[in-house]
Each structure stands twice: as structure tokens, then as C-alpha cells.
Tab-separated table of C-alpha atoms in Angstrom:
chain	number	residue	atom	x	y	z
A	266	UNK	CA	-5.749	26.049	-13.004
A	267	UNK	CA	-5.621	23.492	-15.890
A	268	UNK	CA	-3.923	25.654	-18.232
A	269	UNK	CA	-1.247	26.374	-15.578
A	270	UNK	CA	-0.362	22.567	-15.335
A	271	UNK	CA	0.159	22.239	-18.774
A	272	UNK	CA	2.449	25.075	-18.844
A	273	UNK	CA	4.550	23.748	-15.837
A	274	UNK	CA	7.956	22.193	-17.009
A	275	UNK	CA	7.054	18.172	-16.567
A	276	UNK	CA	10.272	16.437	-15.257
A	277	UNK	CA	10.756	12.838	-15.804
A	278	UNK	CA	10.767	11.364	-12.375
A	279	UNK	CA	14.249	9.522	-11.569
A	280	UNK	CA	14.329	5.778	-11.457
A	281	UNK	CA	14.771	4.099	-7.853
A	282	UNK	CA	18.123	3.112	-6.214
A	283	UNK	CA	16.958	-0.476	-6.201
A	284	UNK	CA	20.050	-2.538	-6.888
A	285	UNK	CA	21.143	-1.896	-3.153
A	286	UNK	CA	17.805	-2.832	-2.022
A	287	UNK	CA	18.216	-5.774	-3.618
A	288	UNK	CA	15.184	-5.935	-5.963
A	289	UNK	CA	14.793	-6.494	-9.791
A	290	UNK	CA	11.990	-4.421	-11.025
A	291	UNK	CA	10.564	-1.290	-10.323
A	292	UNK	CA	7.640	-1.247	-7.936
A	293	UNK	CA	4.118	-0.609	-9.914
A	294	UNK	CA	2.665	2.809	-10.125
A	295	UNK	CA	0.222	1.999	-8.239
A	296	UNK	CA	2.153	0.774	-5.326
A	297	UNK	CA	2.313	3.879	-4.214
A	298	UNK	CA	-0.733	5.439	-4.056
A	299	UNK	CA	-1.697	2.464	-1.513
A	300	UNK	CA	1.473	2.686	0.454
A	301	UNK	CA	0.101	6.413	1.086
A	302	UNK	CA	-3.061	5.202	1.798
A	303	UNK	CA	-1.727	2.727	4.215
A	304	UNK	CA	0.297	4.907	5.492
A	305	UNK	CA	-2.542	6.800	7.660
A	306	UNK	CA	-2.666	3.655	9.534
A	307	UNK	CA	0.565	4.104	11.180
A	308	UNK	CA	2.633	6.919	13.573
A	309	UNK	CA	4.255	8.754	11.239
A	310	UNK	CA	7.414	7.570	12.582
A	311	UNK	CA	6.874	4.588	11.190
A	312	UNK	CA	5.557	5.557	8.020
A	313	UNK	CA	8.859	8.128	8.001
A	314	UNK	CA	11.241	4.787	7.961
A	315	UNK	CA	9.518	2.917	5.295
A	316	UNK	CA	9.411	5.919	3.168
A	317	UNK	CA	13.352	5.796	3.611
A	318	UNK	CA	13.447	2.094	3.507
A	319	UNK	CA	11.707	1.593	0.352
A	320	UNK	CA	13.751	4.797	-1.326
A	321	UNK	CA	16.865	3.709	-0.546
A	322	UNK	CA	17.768	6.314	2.006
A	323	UNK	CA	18.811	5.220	5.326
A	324	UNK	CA	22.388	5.114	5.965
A	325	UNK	CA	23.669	1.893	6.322
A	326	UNK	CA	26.903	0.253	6.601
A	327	UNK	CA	27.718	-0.472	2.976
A	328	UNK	CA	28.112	3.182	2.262
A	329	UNK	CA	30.962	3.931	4.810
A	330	UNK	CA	32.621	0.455	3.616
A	331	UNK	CA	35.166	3.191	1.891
A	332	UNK	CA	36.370	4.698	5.451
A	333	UNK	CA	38.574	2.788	7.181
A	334	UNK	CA	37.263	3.512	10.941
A	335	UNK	CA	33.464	3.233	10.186
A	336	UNK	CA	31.802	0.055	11.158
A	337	UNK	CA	30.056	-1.690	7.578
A	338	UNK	CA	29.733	-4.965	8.557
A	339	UNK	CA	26.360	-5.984	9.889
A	340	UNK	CA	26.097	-5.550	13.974
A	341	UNK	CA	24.599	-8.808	14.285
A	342	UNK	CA	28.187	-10.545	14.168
A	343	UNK	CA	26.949	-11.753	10.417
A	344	UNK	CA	30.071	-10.933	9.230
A	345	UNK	CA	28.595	-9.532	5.835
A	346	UNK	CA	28.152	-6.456	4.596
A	347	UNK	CA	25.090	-4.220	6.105
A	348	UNK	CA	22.635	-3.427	3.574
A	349	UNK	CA	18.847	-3.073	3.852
A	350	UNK	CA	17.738	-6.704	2.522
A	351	UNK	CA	20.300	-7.881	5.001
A	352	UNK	CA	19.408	-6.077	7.516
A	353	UNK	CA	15.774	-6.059	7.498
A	354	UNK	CA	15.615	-9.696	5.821
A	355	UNK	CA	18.661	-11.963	5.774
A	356	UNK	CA	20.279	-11.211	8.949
A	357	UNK	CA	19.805	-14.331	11.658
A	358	UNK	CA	18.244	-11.315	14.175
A	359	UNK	CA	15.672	-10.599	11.109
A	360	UNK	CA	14.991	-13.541	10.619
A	361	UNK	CA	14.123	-14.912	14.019
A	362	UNK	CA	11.932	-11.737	14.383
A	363	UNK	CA	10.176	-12.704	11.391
A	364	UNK	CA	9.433	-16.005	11.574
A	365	UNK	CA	6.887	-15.436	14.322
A	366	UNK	CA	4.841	-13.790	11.692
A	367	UNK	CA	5.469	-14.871	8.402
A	368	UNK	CA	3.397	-18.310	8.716
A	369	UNK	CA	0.385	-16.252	9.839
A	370	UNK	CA	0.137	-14.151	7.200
A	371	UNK	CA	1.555	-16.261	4.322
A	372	UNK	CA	-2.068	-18.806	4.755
A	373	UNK	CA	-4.020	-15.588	3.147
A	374	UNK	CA	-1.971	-14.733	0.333
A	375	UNK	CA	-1.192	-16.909	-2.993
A	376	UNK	CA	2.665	-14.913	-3.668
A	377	UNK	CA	5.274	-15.996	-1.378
A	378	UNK	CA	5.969	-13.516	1.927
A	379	UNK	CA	9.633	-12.292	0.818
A	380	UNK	CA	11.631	-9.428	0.774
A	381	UNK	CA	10.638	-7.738	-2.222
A	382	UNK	CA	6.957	-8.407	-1.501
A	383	UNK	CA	6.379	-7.372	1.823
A	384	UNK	CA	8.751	-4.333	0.862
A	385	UNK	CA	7.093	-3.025	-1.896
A	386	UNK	CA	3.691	-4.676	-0.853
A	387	UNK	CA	3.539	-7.224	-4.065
A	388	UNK	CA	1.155	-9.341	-2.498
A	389	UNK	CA	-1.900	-11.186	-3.983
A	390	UNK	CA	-4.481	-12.750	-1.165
A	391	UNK	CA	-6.289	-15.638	-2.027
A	392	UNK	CA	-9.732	-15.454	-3.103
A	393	UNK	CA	-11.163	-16.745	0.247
A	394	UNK	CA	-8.860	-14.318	2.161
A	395	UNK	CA	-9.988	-11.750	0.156
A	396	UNK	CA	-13.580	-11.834	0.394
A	397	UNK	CA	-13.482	-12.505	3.755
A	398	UNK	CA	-11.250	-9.964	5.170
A	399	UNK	CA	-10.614	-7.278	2.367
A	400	UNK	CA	-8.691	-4.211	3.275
A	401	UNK	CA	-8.459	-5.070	6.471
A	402	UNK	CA	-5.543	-7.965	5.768
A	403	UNK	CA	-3.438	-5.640	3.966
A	404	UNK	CA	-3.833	-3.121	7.176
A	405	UNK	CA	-2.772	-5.884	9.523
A	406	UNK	CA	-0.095	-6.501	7.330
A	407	UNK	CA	0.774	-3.255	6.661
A	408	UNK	CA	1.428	-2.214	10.445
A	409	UNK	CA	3.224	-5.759	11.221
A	410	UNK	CA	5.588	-4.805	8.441
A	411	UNK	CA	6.098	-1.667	9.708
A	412	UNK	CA	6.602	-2.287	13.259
A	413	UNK	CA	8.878	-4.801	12.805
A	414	UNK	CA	11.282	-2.719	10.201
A	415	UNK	CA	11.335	-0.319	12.844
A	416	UNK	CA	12.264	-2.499	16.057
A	417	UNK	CA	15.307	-4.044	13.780
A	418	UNK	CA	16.358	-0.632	12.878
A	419	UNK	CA	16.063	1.220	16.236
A	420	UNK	CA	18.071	-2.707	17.773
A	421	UNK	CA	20.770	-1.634	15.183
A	422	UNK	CA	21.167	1.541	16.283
A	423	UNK	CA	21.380	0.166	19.787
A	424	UNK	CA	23.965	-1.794	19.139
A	425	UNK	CA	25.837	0.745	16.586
A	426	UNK	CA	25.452	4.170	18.694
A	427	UNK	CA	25.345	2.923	22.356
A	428	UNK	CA	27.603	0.221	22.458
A	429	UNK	CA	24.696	-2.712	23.395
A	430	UNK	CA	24.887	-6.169	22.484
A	431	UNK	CA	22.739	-8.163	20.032
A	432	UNK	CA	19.347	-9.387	22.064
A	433	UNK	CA	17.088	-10.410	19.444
A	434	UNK	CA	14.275	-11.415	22.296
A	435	UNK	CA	14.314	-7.832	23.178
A	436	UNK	CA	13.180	-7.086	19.772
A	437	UNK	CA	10.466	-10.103	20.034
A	438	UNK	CA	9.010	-8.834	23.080
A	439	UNK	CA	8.200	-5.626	21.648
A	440	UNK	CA	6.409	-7.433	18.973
A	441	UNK	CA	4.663	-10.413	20.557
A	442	UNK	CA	0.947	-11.033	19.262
């Protein structure tokens, strides 16, 4: 079986989209073994829309901005252009979602709760937080994450695809503590 690997063609594996995701460097090789890991934690429906969160492929507005009659501003009434950080992050709906959370996770890790950490799951716990609750913050992180990407993106496509309007304590209910 080894000597069949080695003869196997090895392809280089292409580099992320991230520039749209709004990131600066590459997540660490490593980053994705635990996001698979993690990932038996959750329905795969939610794992499903991380997957395409994190590689760049759900289909938001900034790539019909071209078309004239598609809808590429953000649904929100932000008045900017939808892109994932934007969406998921920036957007006054995101953040009001967030900021129930945020606070009560950011007390057990040292790096700052932000886009490109709790997307890619750059996160460092303190010491304390660490040996106290282990792999069992990172879980609880993990699914909060995860929930909430997929309660702004299933409001979006409420508002987008059946004609609702923006109700961000709808989307807070669904996620109370």
C-alpha cells in the first residue's frame, strides 16, 4: 500500500480564497485536523456551512454585484456590500447576535474573540481556562460559533428568498443561553 502512495501523482493543494473572507494569512495546518475533529460535535448541517464558510464558498452578494437585477448589497439595510466578514461579523444584525456571547467566552481565552479567530479557530485559552476546562471550552465554543453562523445565514435567506424583513430578536431567540 506504501509503495502505491509514492507512486500516486502528489498535487500541490491550491491556496484559499481568503482575500474575500477578509483574512491575512493562511489558517495553520493544523487547523484543520481539529475543525474535523470538532466537527463530530455538530449536525452535519452545521458543520456543512462552516466547511463553506471557511472555504469561501457560499454565494453571497458580492459575486452578483456584476448583474444589474441581483440584490449585492447586504439585506440588513447596511448599505454595503454583502460579503462573509460582513455578513457573519460586521453587519449591525451580527453584531447584536454576537454580543450576547462574545464577553462569555472572551474571559477564557488570552487572543481577542474576532473574525478571523473564531473563523479559523485561532484561539489561545488562558492557562487557568485551560486546565480547568480543556477540550471542553473549545467544544462550547465550537457549537456557539456554529449555531450562530447558521441562524445569520438561514435570517439572510429569509429576508433574500421570501421577502421577510430584518428581525434580529428572531435570530436571538433561537440562540438564548
Amino acid at each position: 500500500m506504501a509503495r502505491i502512495r509514492k507512486g500516486l501523482l502528489k498535487c500541490v493543494v491550491p491556496a484559499l480564497p481568503l482575500d474575500r473572507l477578509g483574512v491575512e494569512g493562511a489558517p495553520s495546518d493544523d487547523m484543520w485536523s481539529r475543525d474535523i475533529k470538532m466537527g463530530k460535535h455538530l449536525l452535519p448541517v452545521y458543520a456543512d456551512l462552516l466547511y463553506r464558510l471557511q472555504h469561501n464558498a457560499l454565494f453571497l452578494g458580492y459575486r452578483f454585484k456584476h448583474r444589474d437585477e441581483s440584490q449585492a448589497q447586504c439585506h440588513h439595510g447596511c448599505g454595503v456590500l454583502e460579503t462573509a466578514p460582513h455578513l457573519f461579523w460586521y453587519c449591525t444584525a451580527a453584531l447584536q447576535v454576537w454580543s450576547m456571547w462574545l464577553p462569555a467566552f472572551q474571559v477564557f481565552f488570552e487572543t481577542k474573540l474576532e473574525w478571523e479567530s473564531i473563523l479559523f479557530f485561532k484561539l489561545k485559552p488562558t492557562p487557568v481556562a485551560k486546565k480547568e476546562y480543556g477540550y471542553c471550552l473549545f467544544v462550547m465554543l465550537h457549537i456557539v460559533r456554529a449555531v450562530i453562523f447558521r441562524c445569520l445565514w438561514m435570517h439572510r435567506n429569509d429576508l433574500r428568498f421570501h421577502g421577510m424583513r430584518p428581525n434580529v430578536i428572531d435570530s436571538k431567540l433561537r440562540l438564548l443561553p
